[in-house]
Short mmCIF file of N, CA and C in Angstrom, two decimals:
data_model
loop_
_atom_site.label_atom_id
_atom_site.label_comp_id
_atom_site.label_asym_id
_atom_site.label_seq_id
_atom_site.Cartn_x
_atom_site.Cartn_y
_atom_site.Cartn_z
N MET A 1 67.24 -158.43 -14.16
CA MET A 1 66.63 -158.57 -12.67
C MET A 1 66.06 -157.38 -12.41
N ALA A 2 64.30 -157.78 -11.84
CA ALA A 2 63.88 -156.89 -11.00
C ALA A 2 64.45 -156.04 -10.33
N GLU A 3 65.32 -156.40 -9.13
CA GLU A 3 65.41 -155.83 -8.13
C GLU A 3 66.69 -154.87 -8.21
N LEU A 4 67.50 -155.22 -9.82
CA LEU A 4 68.25 -153.90 -10.29
C LEU A 4 68.06 -152.55 -10.72
N THR A 5 66.85 -152.58 -11.04
CA THR A 5 65.76 -151.88 -11.49
C THR A 5 66.30 -150.13 -10.30
N GLY A 6 66.78 -149.16 -10.95
CA GLY A 6 67.55 -148.25 -10.22
C GLY A 6 68.81 -148.35 -9.48
N ALA A 7 69.22 -149.29 -10.05
CA ALA A 7 70.84 -149.18 -9.47
C ALA A 7 71.53 -148.07 -10.07
N GLN A 8 72.51 -147.91 -9.20
CA GLN A 8 73.32 -146.75 -9.93
C GLN A 8 74.97 -146.89 -9.48
N TRP A 9 75.06 -147.09 -10.81
CA TRP A 9 76.37 -147.74 -10.75
C TRP A 9 77.82 -147.10 -10.54
N ARG A 10 78.63 -147.15 -10.04
CA ARG A 10 79.76 -146.20 -9.77
C ARG A 10 81.31 -147.01 -9.49
N LYS A 11 82.18 -146.30 -10.47
CA LYS A 11 83.49 -147.52 -10.13
C LYS A 11 84.27 -146.92 -9.12
N SER A 12 85.18 -147.62 -8.59
CA SER A 12 85.87 -147.43 -7.08
C SER A 12 86.99 -146.05 -7.56
N THR A 13 86.96 -145.25 -6.81
CA THR A 13 88.12 -144.10 -6.70
C THR A 13 89.44 -144.42 -7.01
N ARG A 14 89.44 -145.91 -6.56
CA ARG A 14 91.16 -146.36 -7.02
C ARG A 14 91.20 -147.28 -8.18
N SER A 15 90.24 -147.02 -8.98
CA SER A 15 90.22 -147.69 -10.33
C SER A 15 91.23 -147.19 -11.25
N GLY A 16 91.55 -145.97 -10.93
CA GLY A 16 92.30 -145.51 -11.78
C GLY A 16 92.03 -145.25 -13.63
N ASP A 17 93.07 -145.31 -14.12
CA ASP A 17 92.75 -145.75 -15.63
C ASP A 17 93.43 -147.03 -16.19
N ASN A 18 92.40 -147.97 -15.98
CA ASN A 18 92.79 -149.36 -16.35
C ASN A 18 92.18 -149.66 -17.68
N ASN A 19 92.19 -148.64 -18.51
CA ASN A 19 91.92 -149.00 -20.05
C ASN A 19 90.28 -149.82 -19.83
N GLY A 20 89.40 -149.13 -18.77
CA GLY A 20 88.24 -149.72 -19.05
C GLY A 20 87.98 -150.84 -18.01
N ALA A 21 89.11 -151.48 -17.12
CA ALA A 21 88.77 -152.80 -16.83
C ALA A 21 89.12 -152.17 -15.20
N CYS A 22 87.67 -152.02 -14.89
CA CYS A 22 87.06 -151.96 -13.65
C CYS A 22 86.11 -152.89 -12.75
N VAL A 23 85.92 -152.61 -11.93
CA VAL A 23 84.61 -153.08 -11.31
C VAL A 23 83.70 -152.23 -10.87
N GLU A 24 82.22 -151.98 -11.58
CA GLU A 24 82.02 -151.28 -10.89
C GLU A 24 80.66 -151.98 -9.75
N VAL A 25 80.24 -150.94 -8.58
CA VAL A 25 79.39 -151.30 -7.46
C VAL A 25 78.08 -150.66 -7.58
N ALA A 26 76.92 -151.12 -7.30
CA ALA A 26 76.10 -150.63 -7.29
C ALA A 26 75.25 -150.76 -5.59
N ASP A 27 75.60 -149.99 -4.80
CA ASP A 27 75.09 -150.19 -3.38
C ASP A 27 74.14 -149.07 -2.96
N ASN A 28 73.52 -148.45 -3.76
CA ASN A 28 71.78 -147.73 -3.49
C ASN A 28 70.56 -148.93 -3.27
N LEU A 29 70.89 -150.10 -3.21
CA LEU A 29 69.86 -150.74 -3.48
C LEU A 29 69.23 -151.41 -2.32
N PRO A 30 68.12 -151.82 -1.84
CA PRO A 30 68.20 -152.09 -0.21
C PRO A 30 68.00 -153.99 -0.53
N GLY A 31 68.89 -153.88 0.49
CA GLY A 31 69.18 -155.45 0.97
C GLY A 31 69.91 -155.95 0.07
N LEU A 32 70.74 -155.25 -1.05
CA LEU A 32 71.61 -156.17 -1.78
C LEU A 32 72.79 -154.98 -2.37
N VAL A 33 74.13 -155.99 -2.50
CA VAL A 33 74.95 -154.94 -3.47
C VAL A 33 75.36 -155.48 -4.22
N ALA A 34 75.49 -154.62 -5.51
CA ALA A 34 75.58 -155.51 -7.04
C ALA A 34 76.95 -154.93 -7.50
N VAL A 35 77.62 -155.82 -8.12
CA VAL A 35 78.99 -155.52 -8.56
C VAL A 35 78.85 -156.53 -10.54
N ARG A 36 79.73 -155.33 -11.28
CA ARG A 36 79.25 -156.14 -12.31
C ARG A 36 80.78 -155.45 -13.08
N ASP A 37 81.34 -156.17 -14.01
CA ASP A 37 82.50 -155.76 -14.81
C ASP A 37 81.95 -154.52 -15.73
N SER A 38 83.08 -153.41 -15.71
CA SER A 38 82.70 -151.90 -16.20
C SER A 38 82.69 -152.32 -18.01
N LYS A 39 83.62 -153.16 -18.14
CA LYS A 39 84.02 -153.79 -20.01
C LYS A 39 82.77 -154.27 -20.12
N ASP A 40 81.97 -154.75 -19.43
CA ASP A 40 80.63 -155.76 -19.97
C ASP A 40 79.32 -155.50 -19.09
N PRO A 41 78.89 -154.14 -18.66
CA PRO A 41 77.98 -153.87 -18.41
C PRO A 41 76.56 -154.59 -18.69
N ALA A 42 76.48 -155.24 -19.54
CA ALA A 42 75.34 -156.14 -19.99
C ALA A 42 75.60 -157.14 -19.80
N GLY A 43 76.87 -157.74 -18.93
CA GLY A 43 77.08 -159.35 -18.70
C GLY A 43 76.34 -159.48 -17.34
N ALA A 44 77.26 -160.67 -16.70
CA ALA A 44 76.93 -160.89 -15.26
C ALA A 44 76.81 -160.15 -14.27
N ILE A 45 76.03 -160.42 -13.54
CA ILE A 45 76.15 -159.19 -12.13
C ILE A 45 75.83 -160.10 -11.10
N LEU A 46 77.19 -159.48 -10.25
CA LEU A 46 76.85 -160.81 -8.78
C LEU A 46 76.62 -159.77 -7.88
N THR A 47 75.28 -160.53 -7.03
CA THR A 47 74.76 -159.65 -5.78
C THR A 47 75.43 -160.20 -4.50
N PHE A 48 75.30 -159.61 -3.22
CA PHE A 48 75.65 -159.63 -2.17
C PHE A 48 74.95 -159.23 -0.77
N PRO A 49 74.81 -159.95 0.04
CA PRO A 49 73.97 -158.88 1.21
C PRO A 49 74.96 -157.99 1.65
N PRO A 50 74.50 -156.94 1.68
CA PRO A 50 75.25 -155.42 2.22
C PRO A 50 76.41 -156.13 3.46
N THR A 51 75.97 -157.00 4.25
CA THR A 51 76.90 -157.35 5.49
C THR A 51 78.55 -157.97 4.81
N ALA A 52 78.03 -159.12 4.07
CA ALA A 52 78.85 -159.81 3.24
C ALA A 52 80.09 -158.77 2.72
N TRP A 53 79.27 -157.42 1.72
CA TRP A 53 80.12 -156.93 1.33
C TRP A 53 81.11 -156.04 1.94
N ILE A 54 80.32 -155.70 3.44
CA ILE A 54 81.00 -154.74 3.97
C ILE A 54 82.17 -155.30 4.29
N THR A 55 82.28 -156.79 4.88
CA THR A 55 83.02 -157.54 5.54
C THR A 55 84.21 -157.65 4.56
N PHE A 56 83.80 -157.97 3.37
CA PHE A 56 84.87 -157.86 1.61
C PHE A 56 85.62 -156.81 1.77
N ILE A 57 84.96 -155.80 1.86
CA ILE A 57 85.81 -154.32 1.61
C ILE A 57 86.82 -154.03 2.92
N ARG A 58 86.00 -154.11 4.17
CA ARG A 58 86.99 -154.36 5.28
C ARG A 58 88.33 -155.41 5.21
N SER A 59 88.21 -156.57 5.04
CA SER A 59 89.33 -157.41 4.95
C SER A 59 90.01 -157.07 3.50
N ALA A 60 89.27 -156.38 2.69
CA ALA A 60 90.54 -156.11 1.68
C ALA A 60 91.24 -154.72 1.44
N LYS A 61 90.84 -153.87 2.62
CA LYS A 61 91.22 -152.67 3.16
C LYS A 61 92.35 -153.12 3.89
N SER A 62 92.35 -154.12 4.81
CA SER A 62 93.04 -154.30 5.81
C SER A 62 94.51 -154.93 5.23
N THR A 63 94.25 -155.76 4.04
CA THR A 63 95.32 -156.39 3.24
C THR A 63 96.05 -155.49 2.35
N TYR A 64 95.51 -154.37 2.02
CA TYR A 64 95.95 -153.35 0.50
C TYR A 64 96.83 -152.69 0.99
#
């Protein structure tokens, strides 16, 4: 995906040591947030509008 050029992937600070079983997020791209499985960086990538991602994160934090 051309729009993912320049993506800066990071793991959550809450990931801990899960034997590589983490989700990575790239939120430095204009107009989208990309999410992938850290065990398979060449695999599928999900993309979301930033507002949808923020809503998801807020919801996850409120129930965690």
